[in-house]
CSV table of N, CA and C in Angstrom, one decimal:
chain,number,residue,atom,x,y,z
A,27,MET,N,-12.8,23.6,-6.0
A,27,MET,CA,-11.4,23.9,-6.3
A,27,MET,C,-10.5,22.9,-5.6
A,28,SER,N,-9.6,22.3,-6.2
A,28,SER,CA,-8.6,21.4,-5.6
A,28,SER,C,-7.5,22.1,-4.9
A,29,ASP,N,-7.2,21.6,-3.7
A,29,ASP,CA,-6.1,22.2,-3.0
A,29,ASP,C,-4.7,21.6,-3.3
A,30,SER,N,-4.7,20.6,-4.2
A,30,SER,CA,-3.4,20.0,-4.6
A,30,SER,C,-2.9,20.8,-5.7
A,31,ALA,N,-1.6,20.9,-5.7
A,31,ALA,CA,-0.9,21.6,-6.8
A,31,ALA,C,-0.9,20.8,-8.1
A,32,LYS,N,-1.0,21.5,-9.2
A,32,LYS,CA,-0.9,20.8,-10.5
A,32,LYS,C,0.4,20.2,-10.7
A,33,VAL,N,0.4,19.0,-11.2
A,33,VAL,CA,1.6,18.3,-11.5
A,33,VAL,C,2.1,18.7,-12.9
A,34,THR,N,3.3,19.1,-13.0
A,34,THR,CA,3.9,19.5,-14.3
A,34,THR,C,4.8,18.4,-14.7
A,35,ALA,N,4.6,17.9,-16.0
A,35,ALA,CA,5.5,16.9,-16.5
A,35,ALA,C,6.1,17.4,-17.8
A,36,THR,N,7.3,16.8,-18.2
A,36,THR,CA,8.0,17.2,-19.4
A,36,THR,C,8.0,16.1,-20.4
A,37,LEU,N,7.4,16.3,-21.6
A,37,LEU,CA,7.4,15.4,-22.6
A,37,LEU,C,8.7,15.6,-23.5
A,38,ARG,N,9.5,14.6,-23.6
A,38,ARG,CA,10.8,14.7,-24.4
A,38,ARG,C,10.5,14.1,-25.7
A,39,LEU,N,10.7,14.8,-26.8
A,39,LEU,CA,10.4,14.4,-28.2
A,39,LEU,C,11.7,14.1,-28.9
A,40,PRO,N,11.7,13.1,-29.8
A,40,PRO,CA,12.8,12.8,-30.7
A,40,PRO,C,12.9,14.0,-31.7
A,41,SER,N,14.0,14.2,-32.3
A,41,SER,CA,14.2,15.3,-33.3
A,41,SER,C,13.2,15.2,-34.4
A,42,THR,N,12.8,14.0,-34.8
A,42,THR,CA,11.9,13.8,-35.9
A,42,THR,C,10.5,14.4,-35.6
A,43,LEU,N,10.2,14.6,-34.4
A,43,LEU,CA,8.9,15.1,-34.0
A,43,LEU,C,9.0,16.6,-33.6
A,44,SER,N,10.2,17.1,-33.3
A,44,SER,CA,10.3,18.5,-32.9
A,44,SER,C,9.9,19.5,-34.0
A,45,ALA,N,9.9,19.0,-35.3
A,45,ALA,CA,9.5,19.8,-36.4
A,45,ALA,C,8.0,20.2,-36.2
A,46,TYR,N,7.2,19.4,-35.5
A,46,TYR,CA,5.8,19.6,-35.4
A,46,TYR,C,5.5,20.4,-34.1
A,47,SER,N,6.5,20.7,-33.3
A,47,SER,CA,6.2,21.4,-32.1
A,47,SER,C,6.9,22.7,-32.1
A,48,GLY,N,7.2,23.3,-33.3
A,48,GLY,CA,7.9,24.5,-33.4
A,48,GLY,C,9.3,24.5,-33.0
A,49,GLY,N,9.9,23.3,-33.2
A,49,GLY,CA,11.3,23.1,-32.9
A,49,GLY,C,11.7,22.7,-31.5
A,50,LYS,N,10.7,22.5,-30.7
A,50,LYS,CA,10.9,22.1,-29.3
A,50,LYS,C,11.2,20.6,-29.2
A,51,SER,N,12.2,20.3,-28.4
A,51,SER,CA,12.4,18.9,-28.1
A,51,SER,C,11.8,18.5,-26.8
A,52,GLN,N,11.4,19.5,-26.0
A,52,GLN,CA,10.7,19.3,-24.7
A,52,GLN,C,9.5,20.1,-24.6
A,53,ILE,N,8.4,19.5,-24.2
A,53,ILE,CA,7.2,20.3,-24.0
A,53,ILE,C,6.7,20.0,-22.5
A,54,THR,N,6.5,21.1,-21.8
A,54,THR,CA,6.0,21.0,-20.4
A,54,THR,C,4.5,21.2,-20.4
A,55,VAL,N,3.8,20.3,-19.7
A,55,VAL,CA,2.4,20.4,-19.6
A,55,VAL,C,2.0,20.0,-18.2
A,56,GLU,N,0.8,20.5,-17.8
A,56,GLU,CA,0.2,20.1,-16.5
A,56,GLU,C,-0.6,18.9,-16.8
A,57,ALA,N,-0.2,17.8,-16.1
A,57,ALA,CA,-0.9,16.5,-16.2
A,57,ALA,C,-0.6,15.6,-15.0
A,58,GLU,N,-1.6,14.9,-14.6
A,58,GLU,CA,-1.4,13.9,-13.5
A,58,GLU,C,-1.3,12.5,-14.0
A,59,THR,N,-1.7,12.3,-15.2
A,59,THR,CA,-1.5,10.9,-15.8
A,59,THR,C,-1.0,11.1,-17.3
A,60,VAL,N,-0.6,10.0,-17.9
A,60,VAL,CA,-0.2,10.0,-19.3
A,60,VAL,C,-1.4,10.4,-20.1
A,61,GLU,N,-2.5,10.0,-19.8
A,61,GLU,CA,-3.7,10.3,-20.6
A,61,GLU,C,-4.0,11.8,-20.6
A,62,GLN,N,-3.8,12.5,-19.4
A,62,GLN,CA,-4.0,13.9,-19.3
A,62,GLN,C,-2.9,14.6,-20.1
A,63,LEU,N,-1.7,14.1,-20.0
A,63,LEU,CA,-0.6,14.7,-20.8
A,63,LEU,C,-0.9,14.7,-22.3
A,64,LEU,N,-1.4,13.5,-22.8
A,64,LEU,CA,-1.8,13.5,-24.2
A,64,LEU,C,-2.9,14.4,-24.5
A,65,ASN,N,-3.9,14.5,-23.6
A,65,ASN,CA,-5.0,15.5,-23.9
A,65,ASN,C,-4.5,16.9,-23.9
A,66,ALA,N,-3.6,17.3,-23.0
A,66,ALA,CA,-3.0,18.6,-23.1
A,66,ALA,C,-2.2,18.8,-24.4
A,67,LEU,N,-1.5,17.8,-24.8
A,67,LEU,CA,-0.7,17.9,-26.0
A,67,LEU,C,-1.7,18.1,-27.2
A,68,HIS,N,-2.8,17.4,-27.2
A,68,HIS,CA,-3.8,17.5,-28.3
A,68,HIS,C,-4.2,19.0,-28.4
A,69,LYS,N,-4.4,19.7,-27.3
A,69,LYS,CA,-4.8,21.1,-27.3
A,69,LYS,C,-3.7,22.0,-27.7
A,70,GLU,N,-2.5,21.8,-27.1
A,70,GLU,CA,-1.4,22.7,-27.3
A,70,GLU,C,-0.5,22.5,-28.5
A,71,HIS,N,-0.4,21.2,-28.9
A,71,HIS,CA,0.5,20.8,-30.0
A,71,HIS,C,-0.2,19.7,-30.8
A,72,PRO,N,-1.3,20.0,-31.5
A,72,PRO,CA,-2.1,19.0,-32.2
A,72,PRO,C,-1.3,18.2,-33.3
A,73,LEU,N,-0.3,18.9,-33.9
A,73,LEU,CA,0.4,18.2,-34.9
A,73,LEU,C,1.3,17.1,-34.3
A,74,VAL,N,1.8,17.3,-33.1
A,74,VAL,CA,2.6,16.3,-32.4
A,74,VAL,C,1.7,15.2,-32.0
A,75,TRP,N,0.5,15.6,-31.4
A,75,TRP,CA,-0.5,14.6,-31.0
A,75,TRP,C,-0.9,13.6,-32.1
A,76,GLU,N,-1.1,14.2,-33.3
A,76,GLU,CA,-1.5,13.4,-34.4
A,76,GLU,C,-0.5,12.3,-34.8
A,77,ARG,N,0.8,12.6,-34.5
A,77,ARG,CA,1.9,11.6,-34.8
A,77,ARG,C,2.0,10.6,-33.7
A,78,LEU,N,1.5,10.9,-32.5
A,78,LEU,CA,1.6,9.9,-31.4
A,78,LEU,C,0.4,9.1,-31.2
A,79,CYS,N,-0.8,9.6,-31.5
A,79,CYS,CA,-2.1,9.0,-31.2
A,79,CYS,C,-2.9,8.8,-32.5
A,80,THR,N,-3.8,7.8,-32.4
A,80,THR,CA,-4.8,7.6,-33.4
A,80,THR,C,-5.9,8.6,-33.2
A,81,GLU,N,-6.8,8.7,-34.2
A,81,GLU,CA,-8.0,9.6,-34.0
A,81,GLU,C,-8.8,9.2,-32.8
A,82,GLN,N,-8.8,8.0,-32.4
A,82,GLN,CA,-9.5,7.5,-31.2
A,82,GLN,C,-8.8,7.8,-29.9
A,83,GLY,N,-7.5,8.4,-30.0
A,83,GLY,CA,-6.8,8.7,-28.8
A,83,GLY,C,-5.9,7.6,-28.3
A,84,ALA,N,-5.8,6.5,-29.0
A,84,ALA,CA,-4.9,5.4,-28.6
A,84,ALA,C,-3.5,5.8,-29.1
A,85,ILE,N,-2.5,5.2,-28.4
A,85,ILE,CA,-1.1,5.4,-28.8
A,85,ILE,C,-0.9,4.6,-30.0
A,86,ARG,N,-0.3,5.2,-31.1
A,86,ARG,CA,0.0,4.5,-32.3
A,86,ARG,C,0.9,3.4,-32.1
A,87,GLU,N,0.8,2.3,-32.9
A,87,GLU,CA,1.6,1.1,-32.8
A,87,GLU,C,3.1,1.4,-32.9
A,88,HIS,N,3.5,2.3,-33.7
A,88,HIS,CA,5.0,2.5,-33.9
A,88,HIS,C,5.6,3.5,-32.8
A,89,VAL,N,4.7,3.9,-31.9
A,89,VAL,CA,5.2,4.9,-30.9
A,89,VAL,C,5.4,4.2,-29.5
A,90,ARG,N,6.5,4.5,-28.9
A,90,ARG,CA,6.8,3.9,-27.6
A,90,ARG,C,6.9,5.1,-26.6
A,91,ILE,N,6.2,5.0,-25.5
A,91,ILE,CA,6.2,6.0,-24.5
A,91,ILE,C,6.7,5.4,-23.2
A,92,PHE,N,7.7,6.1,-22.6
A,92,PHE,CA,8.4,5.6,-21.4
A,92,PHE,C,8.2,6.6,-20.2
A,93,VAL,N,7.8,6.0,-19.1
A,93,VAL,CA,7.7,6.8,-17.8
A,93,VAL,C,8.6,6.0,-16.8
A,94,ASN,N,9.5,6.7,-16.2
A,94,ASN,CA,10.5,6.1,-15.3
A,94,ASN,C,11.2,4.9,-16.0
A,95,ASN,N,11.6,5.1,-17.2
A,95,ASN,CA,12.3,4.1,-18.0
A,95,ASN,C,11.5,2.8,-18.2
A,96,GLN,N,10.2,2.9,-18.0
A,96,GLN,CA,9.3,1.7,-18.3
A,96,GLN,C,8.4,2.0,-19.4
A,97,LEU,N,8.3,1.1,-20.3
A,97,LEU,CA,7.4,1.2,-21.5
A,97,LEU,C,5.9,1.1,-21.0
A,98,ILE,N,5.1,2.1,-21.4
A,98,ILE,CA,3.7,2.0,-21.0
A,98,ILE,C,2.9,1.7,-22.3
A,99,SER,N,1.8,1.0,-22.2
A,99,SER,CA,1.1,0.7,-23.4
A,99,SER,C,-0.4,0.4,-23.0
A,100,GLY,N,-1.2,0.5,-24.0
A,100,GLY,CA,-2.7,0.2,-23.8
A,100,GLY,C,-3.4,1.2,-22.8
A,101,ASN,N,-4.6,0.9,-22.5
A,101,ASN,CA,-5.4,1.7,-21.7
A,101,ASN,C,-4.9,1.8,-20.3
A,102,GLU,N,-4.3,0.7,-19.8
A,102,GLU,CA,-3.7,0.8,-18.4
A,102,GLU,C,-2.5,1.7,-18.4
A,103,GLY,N,-1.7,1.7,-19.5
A,103,GLY,CA,-0.6,2.6,-19.5
A,103,GLY,C,-1.0,4.1,-19.5
A,104,LEU,N,-2.1,4.4,-20.2
A,104,LEU,CA,-2.6,5.8,-20.2
A,104,LEU,C,-2.9,6.3,-18.8
A,105,LYS,N,-3.2,5.4,-17.9
A,105,LYS,CA,-3.6,5.7,-16.5
A,105,LYS,C,-2.4,5.9,-15.6
A,106,THR,N,-1.2,5.7,-16.2
A,106,THR,CA,0.0,5.8,-15.4
A,106,THR,C,0.1,7.2,-14.7
A,107,VAL,N,0.3,7.2,-13.4
A,107,VAL,CA,0.3,8.5,-12.7
A,107,VAL,C,1.7,9.1,-12.8
A,108,LEU,N,1.7,10.4,-13.0
A,108,LEU,CA,3.0,11.1,-13.2
A,108,LEU,C,3.3,11.9,-11.9
A,109,SER,N,4.6,11.9,-11.6
A,109,SER,CA,5.1,12.6,-10.4
A,109,SER,C,5.4,14.1,-10.8
A,110,PRO,N,5.5,15.0,-9.9
A,110,PRO,CA,5.9,16.4,-10.3
A,110,PRO,C,7.3,16.4,-10.9
A,111,GLY,N,7.4,17.1,-12.0
A,111,GLY,CA,8.7,17.1,-12.7
A,111,GLY,C,9.0,15.9,-13.5
A,112,GLN,N,8.1,15.0,-13.6
A,112,GLN,CA,8.3,13.7,-14.3
A,112,GLN,C,8.7,14.0,-15.8
A,113,GLU,N,9.6,13.2,-16.3
A,113,GLU,CA,9.9,13.2,-17.7
A,113,GLU,C,9.3,12.0,-18.4
A,114,VAL,N,8.6,12.3,-19.5
A,114,VAL,CA,7.9,11.3,-20.3
A,114,VAL,C,8.7,11.3,-21.6
A,115,ILE,N,9.2,10.1,-22.0
A,115,ILE,CA,10.0,10.1,-23.2
A,115,ILE,C,9.3,9.3,-24.3
A,116,VAL,N,9.3,9.9,-25.5
A,116,VAL,CA,8.7,9.3,-26.7
A,116,VAL,C,9.8,8.9,-27.6
A,117,LEU,N,9.6,7.6,-28.1
A,117,LEU,CA,10.6,7.1,-29.0
A,117,LEU,C,9.8,6.4,-30.1
A,118,PRO,N,9.9,6.8,-31.4
A,118,PRO,CA,9.3,6.0,-32.5
A,118,PRO,C,10.1,4.8,-32.8
A,119,THR,N,9.4,3.7,-33.1
A,119,THR,CA,10.2,2.5,-33.5
A,119,THR,C,10.5,2.6,-35.0
A,120,THR,N,11.4,1.9,-35.5
A,120,THR,CA,11.7,1.9,-36.9
A,120,THR,C,10.7,1.1,-37.6
A,121,PHE,N,10.5,1.5,-38.9
A,121,PHE,CA,9.5,0.7,-39.7
A,121,PHE,C,10.1,-0.5,-40.4
A,122,ASN,N,11.4,-0.6,-40.4
A,122,ASN,CA,12.1,-1.7,-41.0
A,122,ASN,C,12.0,-2.9,-40.1
A,123,ALA,N,11.8,-4.1,-40.7
A,123,ALA,CA,11.7,-5.3,-39.9
A,123,ALA,C,13.1,-5.8,-39.7
């Protein structure tokens, strides 16, 4: 059993995705990394997860995830460590060129 407290992070969703989370624009999950946050999201809000991630668990091309106002991407981005109370912001990019 770990003696460290669980890190709780808040995922902030755009209004276009809140329809898939029961109307919530913020989802709080226990996660120490972005990858753990997405795994928790997969269990708790699978419809939101499907819009953010591919079946393989990678972040979809049109989705931007920000931690501390920095864009995270790729496998390295998934390993980004979250601080207690951290806000993780999701922004979909537009499809228009």
